mmCIF file of C-alpha atoms and ligand atoms in Angstrom:
data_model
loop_
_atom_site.group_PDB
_atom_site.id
_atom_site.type_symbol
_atom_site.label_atom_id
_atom_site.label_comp_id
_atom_site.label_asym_id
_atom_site.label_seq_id
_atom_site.Cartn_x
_atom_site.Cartn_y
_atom_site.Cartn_z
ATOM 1 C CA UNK A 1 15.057 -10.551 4.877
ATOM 2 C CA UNK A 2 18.698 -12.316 3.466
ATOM 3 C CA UNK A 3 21.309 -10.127 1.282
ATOM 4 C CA UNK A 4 23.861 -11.547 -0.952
ATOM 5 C CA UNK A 5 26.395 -9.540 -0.658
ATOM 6 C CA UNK A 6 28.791 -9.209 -3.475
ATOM 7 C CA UNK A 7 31.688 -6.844 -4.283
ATOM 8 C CA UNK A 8 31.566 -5.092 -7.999
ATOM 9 C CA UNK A 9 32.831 -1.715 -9.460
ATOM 10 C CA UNK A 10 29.154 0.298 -9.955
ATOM 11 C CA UNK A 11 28.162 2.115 -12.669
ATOM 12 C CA UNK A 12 27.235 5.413 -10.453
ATOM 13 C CA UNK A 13 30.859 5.850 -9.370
ATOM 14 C CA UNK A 14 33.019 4.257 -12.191
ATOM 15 C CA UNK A 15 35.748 1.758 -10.342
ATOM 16 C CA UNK A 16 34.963 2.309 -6.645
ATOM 17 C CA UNK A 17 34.438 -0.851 -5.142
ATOM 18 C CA UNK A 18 31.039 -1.120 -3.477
ATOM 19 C CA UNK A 19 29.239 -4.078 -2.004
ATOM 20 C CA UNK A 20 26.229 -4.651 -4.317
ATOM 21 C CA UNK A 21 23.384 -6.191 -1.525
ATOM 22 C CA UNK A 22 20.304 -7.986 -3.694
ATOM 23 C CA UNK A 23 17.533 -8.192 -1.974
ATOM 24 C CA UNK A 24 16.889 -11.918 -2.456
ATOM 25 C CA UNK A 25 13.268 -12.187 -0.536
ATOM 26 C CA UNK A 26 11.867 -9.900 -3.188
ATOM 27 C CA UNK A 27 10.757 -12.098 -6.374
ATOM 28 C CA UNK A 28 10.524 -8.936 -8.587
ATOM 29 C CA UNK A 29 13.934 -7.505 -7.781
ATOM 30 C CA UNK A 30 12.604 -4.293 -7.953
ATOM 31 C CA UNK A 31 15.383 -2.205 -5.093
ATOM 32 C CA UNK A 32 18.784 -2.622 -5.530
ATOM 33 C CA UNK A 33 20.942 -1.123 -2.500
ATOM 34 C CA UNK A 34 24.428 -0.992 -2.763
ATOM 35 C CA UNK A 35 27.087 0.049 0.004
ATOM 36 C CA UNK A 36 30.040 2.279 -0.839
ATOM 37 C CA UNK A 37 32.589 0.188 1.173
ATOM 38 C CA UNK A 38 34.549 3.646 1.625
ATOM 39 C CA UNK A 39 31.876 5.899 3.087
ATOM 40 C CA UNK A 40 29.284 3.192 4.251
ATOM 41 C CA UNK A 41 26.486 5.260 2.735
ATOM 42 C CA UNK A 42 24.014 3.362 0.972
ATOM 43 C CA UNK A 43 22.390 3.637 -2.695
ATOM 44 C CA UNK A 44 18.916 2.578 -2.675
ATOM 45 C CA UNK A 45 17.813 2.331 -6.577
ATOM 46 C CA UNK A 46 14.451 1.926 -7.574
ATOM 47 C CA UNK A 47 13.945 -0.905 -9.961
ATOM 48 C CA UNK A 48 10.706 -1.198 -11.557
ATOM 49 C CA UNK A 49 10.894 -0.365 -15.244
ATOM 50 C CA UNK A 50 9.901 1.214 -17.157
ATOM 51 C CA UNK A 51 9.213 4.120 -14.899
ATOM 52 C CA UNK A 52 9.469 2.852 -11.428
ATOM 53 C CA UNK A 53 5.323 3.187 -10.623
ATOM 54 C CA UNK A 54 4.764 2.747 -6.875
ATOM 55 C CA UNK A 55 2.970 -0.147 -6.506
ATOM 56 C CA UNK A 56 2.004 -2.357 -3.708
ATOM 57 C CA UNK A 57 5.165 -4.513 -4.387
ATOM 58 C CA UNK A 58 7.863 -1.485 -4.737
ATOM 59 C CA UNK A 59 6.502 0.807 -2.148
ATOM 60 C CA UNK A 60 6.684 -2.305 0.542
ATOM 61 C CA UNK A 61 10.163 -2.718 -0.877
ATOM 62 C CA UNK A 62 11.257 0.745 -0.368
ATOM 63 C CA UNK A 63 9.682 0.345 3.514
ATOM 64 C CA UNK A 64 12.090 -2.766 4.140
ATOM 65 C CA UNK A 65 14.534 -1.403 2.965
ATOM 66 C CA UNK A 66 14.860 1.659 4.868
ATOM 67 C CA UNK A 67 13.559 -1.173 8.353
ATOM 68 C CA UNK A 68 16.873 -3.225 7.396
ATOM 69 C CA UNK A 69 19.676 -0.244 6.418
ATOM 70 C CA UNK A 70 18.358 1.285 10.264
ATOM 71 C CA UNK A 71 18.675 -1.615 11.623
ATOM 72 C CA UNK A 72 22.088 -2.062 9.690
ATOM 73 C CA UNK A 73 23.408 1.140 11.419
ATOM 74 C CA UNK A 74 23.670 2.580 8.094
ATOM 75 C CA UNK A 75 25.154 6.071 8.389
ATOM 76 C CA UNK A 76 23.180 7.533 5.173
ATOM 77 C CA UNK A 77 21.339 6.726 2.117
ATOM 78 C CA UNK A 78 20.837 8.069 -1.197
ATOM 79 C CA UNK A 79 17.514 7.309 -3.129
ATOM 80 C CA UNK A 80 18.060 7.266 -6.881
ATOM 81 C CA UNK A 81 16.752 5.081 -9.599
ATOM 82 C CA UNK A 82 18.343 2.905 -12.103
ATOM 83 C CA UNK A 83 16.300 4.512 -15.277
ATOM 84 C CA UNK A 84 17.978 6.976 -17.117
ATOM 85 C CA UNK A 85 15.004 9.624 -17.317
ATOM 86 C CA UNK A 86 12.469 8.814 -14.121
ATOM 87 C CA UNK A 87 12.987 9.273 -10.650
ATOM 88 C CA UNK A 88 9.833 7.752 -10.236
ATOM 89 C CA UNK A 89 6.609 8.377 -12.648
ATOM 90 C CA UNK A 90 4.356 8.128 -8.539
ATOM 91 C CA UNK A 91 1.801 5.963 -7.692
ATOM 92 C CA UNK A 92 0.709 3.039 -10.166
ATOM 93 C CA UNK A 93 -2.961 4.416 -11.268
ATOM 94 C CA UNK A 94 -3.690 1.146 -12.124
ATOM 95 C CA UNK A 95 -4.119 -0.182 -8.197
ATOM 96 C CA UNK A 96 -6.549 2.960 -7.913
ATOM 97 C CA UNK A 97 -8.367 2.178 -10.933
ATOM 98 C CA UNK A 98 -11.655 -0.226 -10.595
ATOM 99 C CA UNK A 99 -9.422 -1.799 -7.644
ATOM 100 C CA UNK A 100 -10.536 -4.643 -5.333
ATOM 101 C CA UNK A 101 -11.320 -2.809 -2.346
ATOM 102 C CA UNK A 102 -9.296 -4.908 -0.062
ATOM 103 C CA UNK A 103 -5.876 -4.516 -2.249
ATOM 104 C CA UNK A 104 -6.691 -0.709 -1.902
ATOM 105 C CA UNK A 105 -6.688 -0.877 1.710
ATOM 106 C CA UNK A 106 -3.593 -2.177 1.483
ATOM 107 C CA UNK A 107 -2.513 -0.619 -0.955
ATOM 108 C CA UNK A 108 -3.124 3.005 1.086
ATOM 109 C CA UNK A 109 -1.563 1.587 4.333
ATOM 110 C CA UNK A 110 1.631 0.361 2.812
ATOM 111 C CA UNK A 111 1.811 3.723 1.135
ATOM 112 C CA UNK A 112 1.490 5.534 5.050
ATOM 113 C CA UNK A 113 3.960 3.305 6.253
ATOM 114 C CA UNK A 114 6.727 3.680 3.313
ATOM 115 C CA UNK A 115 5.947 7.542 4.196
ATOM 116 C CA UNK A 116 6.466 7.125 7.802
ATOM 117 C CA UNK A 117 9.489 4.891 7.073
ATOM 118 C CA UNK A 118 11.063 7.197 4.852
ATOM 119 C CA UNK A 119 10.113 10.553 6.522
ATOM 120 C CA UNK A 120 10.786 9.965 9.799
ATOM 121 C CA UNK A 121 14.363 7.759 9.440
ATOM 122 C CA UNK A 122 16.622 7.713 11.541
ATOM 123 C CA UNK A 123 19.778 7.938 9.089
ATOM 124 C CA UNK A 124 20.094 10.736 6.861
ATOM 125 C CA UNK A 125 18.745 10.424 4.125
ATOM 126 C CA UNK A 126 19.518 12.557 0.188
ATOM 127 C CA UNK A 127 17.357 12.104 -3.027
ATOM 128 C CA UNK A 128 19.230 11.923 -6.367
ATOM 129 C CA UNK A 129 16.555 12.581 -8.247
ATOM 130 C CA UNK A 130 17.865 11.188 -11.962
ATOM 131 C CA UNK A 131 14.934 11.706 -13.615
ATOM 132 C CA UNK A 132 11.029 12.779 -13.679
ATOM 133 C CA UNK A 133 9.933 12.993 -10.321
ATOM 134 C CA UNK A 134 6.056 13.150 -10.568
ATOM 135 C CA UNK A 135 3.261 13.526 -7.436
ATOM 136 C CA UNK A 136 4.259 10.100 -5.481
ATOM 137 C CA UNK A 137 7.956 10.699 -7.010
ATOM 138 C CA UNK A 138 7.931 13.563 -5.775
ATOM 139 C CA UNK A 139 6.670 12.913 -2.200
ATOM 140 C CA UNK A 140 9.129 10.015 -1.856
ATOM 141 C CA UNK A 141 12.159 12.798 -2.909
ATOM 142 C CA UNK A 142 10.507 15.402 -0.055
ATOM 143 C CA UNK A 143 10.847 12.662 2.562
ATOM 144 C CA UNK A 144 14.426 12.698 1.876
ATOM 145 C CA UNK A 145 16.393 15.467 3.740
ATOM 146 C CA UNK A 146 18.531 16.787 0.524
ATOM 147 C CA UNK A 147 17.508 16.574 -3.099
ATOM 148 C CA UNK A 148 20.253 16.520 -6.123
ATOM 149 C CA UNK A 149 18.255 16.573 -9.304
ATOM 150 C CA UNK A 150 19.531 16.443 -12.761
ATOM 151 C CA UNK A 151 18.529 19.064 -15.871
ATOM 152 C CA UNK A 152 15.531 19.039 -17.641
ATOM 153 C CA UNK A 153 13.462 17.048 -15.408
ATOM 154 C CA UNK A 154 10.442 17.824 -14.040
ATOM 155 C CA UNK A 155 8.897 17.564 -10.310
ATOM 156 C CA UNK A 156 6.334 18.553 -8.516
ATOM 157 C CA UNK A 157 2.772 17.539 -7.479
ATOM 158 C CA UNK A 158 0.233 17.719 -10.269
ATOM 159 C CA UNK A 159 -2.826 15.439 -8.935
ATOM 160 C CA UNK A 160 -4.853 18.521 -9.074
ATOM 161 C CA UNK A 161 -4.626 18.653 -12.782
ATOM 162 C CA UNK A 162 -6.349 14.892 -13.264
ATOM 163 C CA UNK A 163 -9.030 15.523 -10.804
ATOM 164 C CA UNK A 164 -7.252 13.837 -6.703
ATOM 165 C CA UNK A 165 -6.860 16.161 -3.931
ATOM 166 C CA UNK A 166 -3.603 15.567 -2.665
ATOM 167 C CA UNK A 167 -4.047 13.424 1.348
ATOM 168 C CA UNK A 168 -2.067 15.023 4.289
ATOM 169 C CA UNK A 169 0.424 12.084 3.685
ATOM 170 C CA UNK A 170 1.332 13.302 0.287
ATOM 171 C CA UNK A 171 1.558 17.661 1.421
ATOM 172 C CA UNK A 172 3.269 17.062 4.459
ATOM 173 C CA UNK A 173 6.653 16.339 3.181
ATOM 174 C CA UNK A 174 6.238 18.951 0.128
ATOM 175 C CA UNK A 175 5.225 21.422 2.979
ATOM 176 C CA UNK A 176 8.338 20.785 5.043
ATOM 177 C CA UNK A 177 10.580 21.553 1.973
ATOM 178 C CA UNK A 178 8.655 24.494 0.575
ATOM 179 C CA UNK A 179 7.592 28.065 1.626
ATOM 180 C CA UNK A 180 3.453 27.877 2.574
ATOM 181 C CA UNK A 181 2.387 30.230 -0.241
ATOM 182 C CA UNK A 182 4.407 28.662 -2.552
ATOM 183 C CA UNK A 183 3.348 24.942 -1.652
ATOM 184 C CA UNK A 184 -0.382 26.060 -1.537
ATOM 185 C CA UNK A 185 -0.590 27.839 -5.175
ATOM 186 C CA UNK A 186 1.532 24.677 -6.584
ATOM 187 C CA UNK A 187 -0.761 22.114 -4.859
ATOM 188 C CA UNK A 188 -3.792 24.063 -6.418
ATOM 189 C CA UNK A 189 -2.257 24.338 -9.649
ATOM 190 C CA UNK A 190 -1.323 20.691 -9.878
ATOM 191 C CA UNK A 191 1.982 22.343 -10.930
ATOM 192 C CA UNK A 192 5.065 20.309 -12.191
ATOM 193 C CA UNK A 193 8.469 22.622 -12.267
ATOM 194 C CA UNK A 194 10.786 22.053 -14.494
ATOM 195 C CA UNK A 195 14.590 21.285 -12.413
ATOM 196 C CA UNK A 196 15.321 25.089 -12.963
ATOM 197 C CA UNK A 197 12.284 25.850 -11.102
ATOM 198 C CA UNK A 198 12.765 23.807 -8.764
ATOM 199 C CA UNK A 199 16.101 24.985 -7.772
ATOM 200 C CA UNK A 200 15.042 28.789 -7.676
ATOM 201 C CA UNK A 201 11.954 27.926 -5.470
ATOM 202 C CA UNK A 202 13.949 25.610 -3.083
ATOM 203 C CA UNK A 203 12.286 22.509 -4.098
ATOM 204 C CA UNK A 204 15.647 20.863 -4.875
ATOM 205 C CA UNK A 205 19.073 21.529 -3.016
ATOM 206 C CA UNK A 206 21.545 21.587 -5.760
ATOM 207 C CA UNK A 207 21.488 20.811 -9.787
ATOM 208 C CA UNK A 208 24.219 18.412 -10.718
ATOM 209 C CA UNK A 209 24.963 17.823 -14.915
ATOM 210 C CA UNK A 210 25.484 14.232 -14.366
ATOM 211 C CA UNK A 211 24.031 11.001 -12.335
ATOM 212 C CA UNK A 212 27.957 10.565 -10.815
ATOM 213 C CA UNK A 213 28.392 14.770 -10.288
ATOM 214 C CA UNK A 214 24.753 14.441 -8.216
ATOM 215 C CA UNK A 215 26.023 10.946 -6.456
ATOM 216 C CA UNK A 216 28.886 13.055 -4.886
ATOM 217 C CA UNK A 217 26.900 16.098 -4.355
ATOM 218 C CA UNK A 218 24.933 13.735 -1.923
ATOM 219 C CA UNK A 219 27.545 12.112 -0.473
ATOM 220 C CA UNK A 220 29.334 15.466 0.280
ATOM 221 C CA UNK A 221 25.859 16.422 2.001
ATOM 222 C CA UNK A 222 25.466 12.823 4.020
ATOM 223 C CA UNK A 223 29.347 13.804 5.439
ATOM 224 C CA UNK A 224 28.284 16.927 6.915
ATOM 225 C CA UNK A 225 26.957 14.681 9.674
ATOM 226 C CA UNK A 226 30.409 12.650 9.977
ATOM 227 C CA UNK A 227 30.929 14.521 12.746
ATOM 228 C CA UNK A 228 27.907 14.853 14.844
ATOM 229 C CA UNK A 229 26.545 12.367 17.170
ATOM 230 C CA UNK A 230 23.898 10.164 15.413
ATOM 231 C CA UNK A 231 21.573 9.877 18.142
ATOM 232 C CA UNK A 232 21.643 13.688 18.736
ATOM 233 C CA UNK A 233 21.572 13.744 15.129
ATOM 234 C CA UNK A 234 18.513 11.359 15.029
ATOM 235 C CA UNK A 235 17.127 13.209 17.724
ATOM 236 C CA UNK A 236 16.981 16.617 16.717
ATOM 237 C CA UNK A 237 15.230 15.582 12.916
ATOM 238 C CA UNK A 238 12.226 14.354 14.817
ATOM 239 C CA UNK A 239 11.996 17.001 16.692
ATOM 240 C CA UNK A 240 11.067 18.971 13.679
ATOM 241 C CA UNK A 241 8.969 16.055 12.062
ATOM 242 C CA UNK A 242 7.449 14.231 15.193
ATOM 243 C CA UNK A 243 4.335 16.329 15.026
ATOM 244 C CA UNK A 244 4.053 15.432 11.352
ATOM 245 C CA UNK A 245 4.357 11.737 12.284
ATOM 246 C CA UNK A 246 2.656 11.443 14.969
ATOM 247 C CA UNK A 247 -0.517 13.018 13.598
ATOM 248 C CA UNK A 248 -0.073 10.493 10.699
ATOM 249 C CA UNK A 249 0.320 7.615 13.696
ATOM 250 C CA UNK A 250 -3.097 8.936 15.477
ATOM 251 C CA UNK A 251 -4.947 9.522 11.920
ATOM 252 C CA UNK A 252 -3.918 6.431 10.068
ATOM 253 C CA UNK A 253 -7.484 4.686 9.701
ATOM 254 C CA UNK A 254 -9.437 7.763 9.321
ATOM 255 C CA UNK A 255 -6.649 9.007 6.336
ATOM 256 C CA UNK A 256 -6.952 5.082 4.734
ATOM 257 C CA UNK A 257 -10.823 5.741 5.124
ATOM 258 C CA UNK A 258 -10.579 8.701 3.154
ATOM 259 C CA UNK A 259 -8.631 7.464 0.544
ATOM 260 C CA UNK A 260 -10.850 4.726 -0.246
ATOM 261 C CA UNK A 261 -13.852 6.966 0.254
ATOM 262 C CA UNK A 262 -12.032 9.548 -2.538
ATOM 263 C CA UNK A 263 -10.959 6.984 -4.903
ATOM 264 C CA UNK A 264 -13.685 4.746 -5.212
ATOM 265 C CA UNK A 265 -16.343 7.265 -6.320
ATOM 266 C CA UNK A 266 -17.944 7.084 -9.597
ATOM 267 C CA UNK A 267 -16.439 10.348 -11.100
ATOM 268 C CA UNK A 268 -13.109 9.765 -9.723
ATOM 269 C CA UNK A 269 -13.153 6.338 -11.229
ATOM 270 C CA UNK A 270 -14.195 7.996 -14.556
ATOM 271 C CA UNK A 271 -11.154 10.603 -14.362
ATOM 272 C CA UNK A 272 -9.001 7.605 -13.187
ATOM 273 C CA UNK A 273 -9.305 5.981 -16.233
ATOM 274 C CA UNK A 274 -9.372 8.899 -18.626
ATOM 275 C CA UNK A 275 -5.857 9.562 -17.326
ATOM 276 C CA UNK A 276 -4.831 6.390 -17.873
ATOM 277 C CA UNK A 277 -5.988 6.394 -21.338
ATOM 278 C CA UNK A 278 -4.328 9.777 -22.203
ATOM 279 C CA UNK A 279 -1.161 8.385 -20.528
ATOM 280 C CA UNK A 280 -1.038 5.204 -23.038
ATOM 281 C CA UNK A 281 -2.320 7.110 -26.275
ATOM 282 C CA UNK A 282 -0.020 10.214 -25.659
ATOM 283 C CA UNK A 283 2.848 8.981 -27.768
ATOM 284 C CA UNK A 284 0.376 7.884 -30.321
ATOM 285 C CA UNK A 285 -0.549 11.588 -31.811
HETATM 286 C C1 LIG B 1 -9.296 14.203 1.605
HETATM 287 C C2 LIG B 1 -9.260 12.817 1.101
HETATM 288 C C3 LIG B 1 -8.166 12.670 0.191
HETATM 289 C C4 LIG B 1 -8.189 11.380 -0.547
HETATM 290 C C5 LIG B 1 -7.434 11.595 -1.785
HETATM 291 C C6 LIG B 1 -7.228 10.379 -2.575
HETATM 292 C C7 LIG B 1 -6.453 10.705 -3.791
HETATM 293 C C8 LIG B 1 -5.228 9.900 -3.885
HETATM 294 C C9 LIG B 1 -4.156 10.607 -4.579
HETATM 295 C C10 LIG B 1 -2.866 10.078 -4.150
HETATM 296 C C11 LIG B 1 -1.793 10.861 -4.679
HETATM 297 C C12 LIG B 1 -1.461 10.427 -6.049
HETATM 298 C C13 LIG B 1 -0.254 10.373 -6.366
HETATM 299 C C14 LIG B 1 0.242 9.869 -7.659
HETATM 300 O O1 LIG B 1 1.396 9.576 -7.705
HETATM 301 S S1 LIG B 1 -0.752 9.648 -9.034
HETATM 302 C C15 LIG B 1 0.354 9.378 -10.387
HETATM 303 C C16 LIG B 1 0.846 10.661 -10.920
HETATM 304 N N1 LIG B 1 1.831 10.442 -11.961
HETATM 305 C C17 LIG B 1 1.772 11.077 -13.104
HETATM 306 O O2 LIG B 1 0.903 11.874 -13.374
HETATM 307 C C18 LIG B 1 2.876 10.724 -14.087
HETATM 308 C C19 LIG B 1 2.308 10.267 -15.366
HETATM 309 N N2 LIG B 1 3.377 9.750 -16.217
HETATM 310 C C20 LIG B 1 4.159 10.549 -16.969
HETATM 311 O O3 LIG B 1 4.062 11.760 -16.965
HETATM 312 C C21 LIG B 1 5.206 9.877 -17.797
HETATM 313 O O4 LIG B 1 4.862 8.512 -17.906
HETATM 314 C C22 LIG B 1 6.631 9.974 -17.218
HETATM 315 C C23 LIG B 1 7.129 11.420 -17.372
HETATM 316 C C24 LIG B 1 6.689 9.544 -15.751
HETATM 317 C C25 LIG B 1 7.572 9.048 -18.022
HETATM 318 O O5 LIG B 1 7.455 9.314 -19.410
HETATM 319 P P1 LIG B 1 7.994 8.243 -20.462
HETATM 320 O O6 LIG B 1 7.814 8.843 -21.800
HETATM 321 O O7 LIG B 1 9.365 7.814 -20.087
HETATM 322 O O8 LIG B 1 7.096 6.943 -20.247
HETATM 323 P P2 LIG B 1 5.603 6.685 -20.753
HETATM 324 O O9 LIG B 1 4.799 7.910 -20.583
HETATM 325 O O10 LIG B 1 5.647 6.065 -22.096
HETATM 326 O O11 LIG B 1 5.089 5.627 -19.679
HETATM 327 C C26 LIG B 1 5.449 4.253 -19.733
HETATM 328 C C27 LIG B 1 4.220 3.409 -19.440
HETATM 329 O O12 LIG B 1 3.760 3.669 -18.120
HETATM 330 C C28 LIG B 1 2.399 4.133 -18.141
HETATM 331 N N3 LIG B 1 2.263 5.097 -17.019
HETATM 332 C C29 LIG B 1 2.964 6.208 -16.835
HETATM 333 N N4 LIG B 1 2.649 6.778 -15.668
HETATM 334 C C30 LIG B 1 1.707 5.998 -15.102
HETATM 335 C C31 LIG B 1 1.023 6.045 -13.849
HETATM 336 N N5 LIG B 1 1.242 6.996 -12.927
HETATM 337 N N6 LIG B 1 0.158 5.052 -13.570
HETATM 338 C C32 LIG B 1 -0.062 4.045 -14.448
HETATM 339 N N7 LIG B 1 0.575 3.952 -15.656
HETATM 340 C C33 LIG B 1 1.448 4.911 -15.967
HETATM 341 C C34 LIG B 1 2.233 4.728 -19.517
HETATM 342 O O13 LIG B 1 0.881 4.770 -19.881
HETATM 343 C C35 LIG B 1 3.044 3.754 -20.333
HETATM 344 O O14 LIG B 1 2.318 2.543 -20.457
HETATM 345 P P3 LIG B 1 1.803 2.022 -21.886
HETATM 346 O O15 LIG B 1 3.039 1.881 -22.710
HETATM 347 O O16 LIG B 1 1.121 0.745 -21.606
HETATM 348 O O17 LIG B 1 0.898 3.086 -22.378
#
């Protein structure tokens, strides 16, 4: 993939230069990364409005991206988005609803391999989480290794409450971040905490009051490596999340088997779409 690389002040951190990179093999646009020329860490904002739904086309974009910025030698990322009130609203019901079978398929495995991408990266990786931060919002903010959130949000996995039993790909992450007890009564309860909550049960790292206060709160985590040897660095995170990975790796088609299996019954279907309608009347009442 080709970058155009241009320098402009940013709107996260006032008039610091950055390099703005566009990704210019994506039609939709939908990532925009941009490189703080002073730290080298990278901002990877997710650009689908209104509320960034993973799709096929965004969650492939998210997977490149992370390919290019390792193979860039990037020395840390932060994953944000460019709404004002969602992080990301989580996977796009509307490739699980009535969905050719095929697109599901690959739908499914470029959801595993964003999760593999993101999960087990090699450079460090923080979540500014700017926004709601819903089921696949929230597993994409668990991949990261630090999470800034901002007030009055909410995030947390809540498939339970519309009738989908969260895949291994979608607890693993919110496992790794959360005590068992805790992760296993909020899975059930297809809970959503509010950023409060989230703080208090460890869910998130810090709070920050504004998108720029939670930009620096990330970049003052992504320096505590400055010092340590990437590679050892590297190294030592998949120690702790190889297992994870590579039981993802060996269970791929059985998990994308699943998934279709799950999604494509009858009364799944039927609580697919009665979600979707209660999402699209809810403002109406
Ligand atoms: C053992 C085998 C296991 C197999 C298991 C298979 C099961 C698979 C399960 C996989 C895991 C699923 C993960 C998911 O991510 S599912 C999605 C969950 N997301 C949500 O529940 C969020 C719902 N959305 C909201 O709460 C709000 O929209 C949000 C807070 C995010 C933003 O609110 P806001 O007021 O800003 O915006 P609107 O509500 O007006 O939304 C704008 C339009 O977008 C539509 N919308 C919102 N969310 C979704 C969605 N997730 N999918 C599709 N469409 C969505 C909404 O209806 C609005 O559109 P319209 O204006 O046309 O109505």
């Amino acid at each position: 993939m080709f970058f155009q690389i241009t320098k402009a002040a940013t709107p996260l951190t006032g008039c610091r230069r950055q390099l703005i990179l566009r990704s210019l093999s994506s039609s939709t646009n939908n990532i925009q990364i941009e490189v703080d020329n002073k730290t080298g860490f990278a901002t990877v904002s997710m650009n689908r409005p209104p509320v960034n739904l993973l799709n096929l086309e965004l969650i492939n974009s998210l997977t490149r991206s992370m390919k290019e910025m390792e193979q860039n030698k990037s020395r840390g990322i932060i994953l944000t988005s460019t709404s004002n009130s969602v992080f990301s609203g989580g996977l796009d019901i509307k490739e699980l609803y009535r969905p050719d079978v095929q697109r599901l398929r690959e739908f499914w495995t470029a959801f595993q391999d964003m999760w593999l991408a993101w999960y087990g990266s090699a450079v460090p990786t923080a979540a500014l989480i700017n926004g709601h931060s819903p089921a696949g919002g929230c597993v994409l903010a668990t991949c990261c290794e630090y999470r800034v959130m901002l007030p009055k949000f909410t995030i947390g996995l809540n498939e339970a409450k519309f009738g989908l039993v969260p895949p291994p790909v979608v607890r693993i992450s919110f496992k790794n971040v959360l005590p068992l007890r805790i992760a296993e009564l909020a899975l059930c309860q297809g809970k959503l905490f509010t950023s409060n909550d989230a703080l208090n049960i460890g869910l998130i790292d810090e709070l920050a009051k504004t998108k720029e206060e939670g930009y620096e709160k990330c970049v003052k985590f992504l320096q505590t490596f400055r010092k340590v040897d990437p590679v050892a660095r590297s190294l030592t995170k998949q120690q702790f999340r190889g297992k994870d990975l590579d039981d993802l790796r060996k269970g791929k088609q059985k998990d994308l088997n699943d998934f279709v299996e799950h999604v494509t019954q009858d009364d799944i279907q039927m609580r697919l779409g009665l979600y979707l309608e209660q999402l699209h009347n809810r403002k109406k009442k």
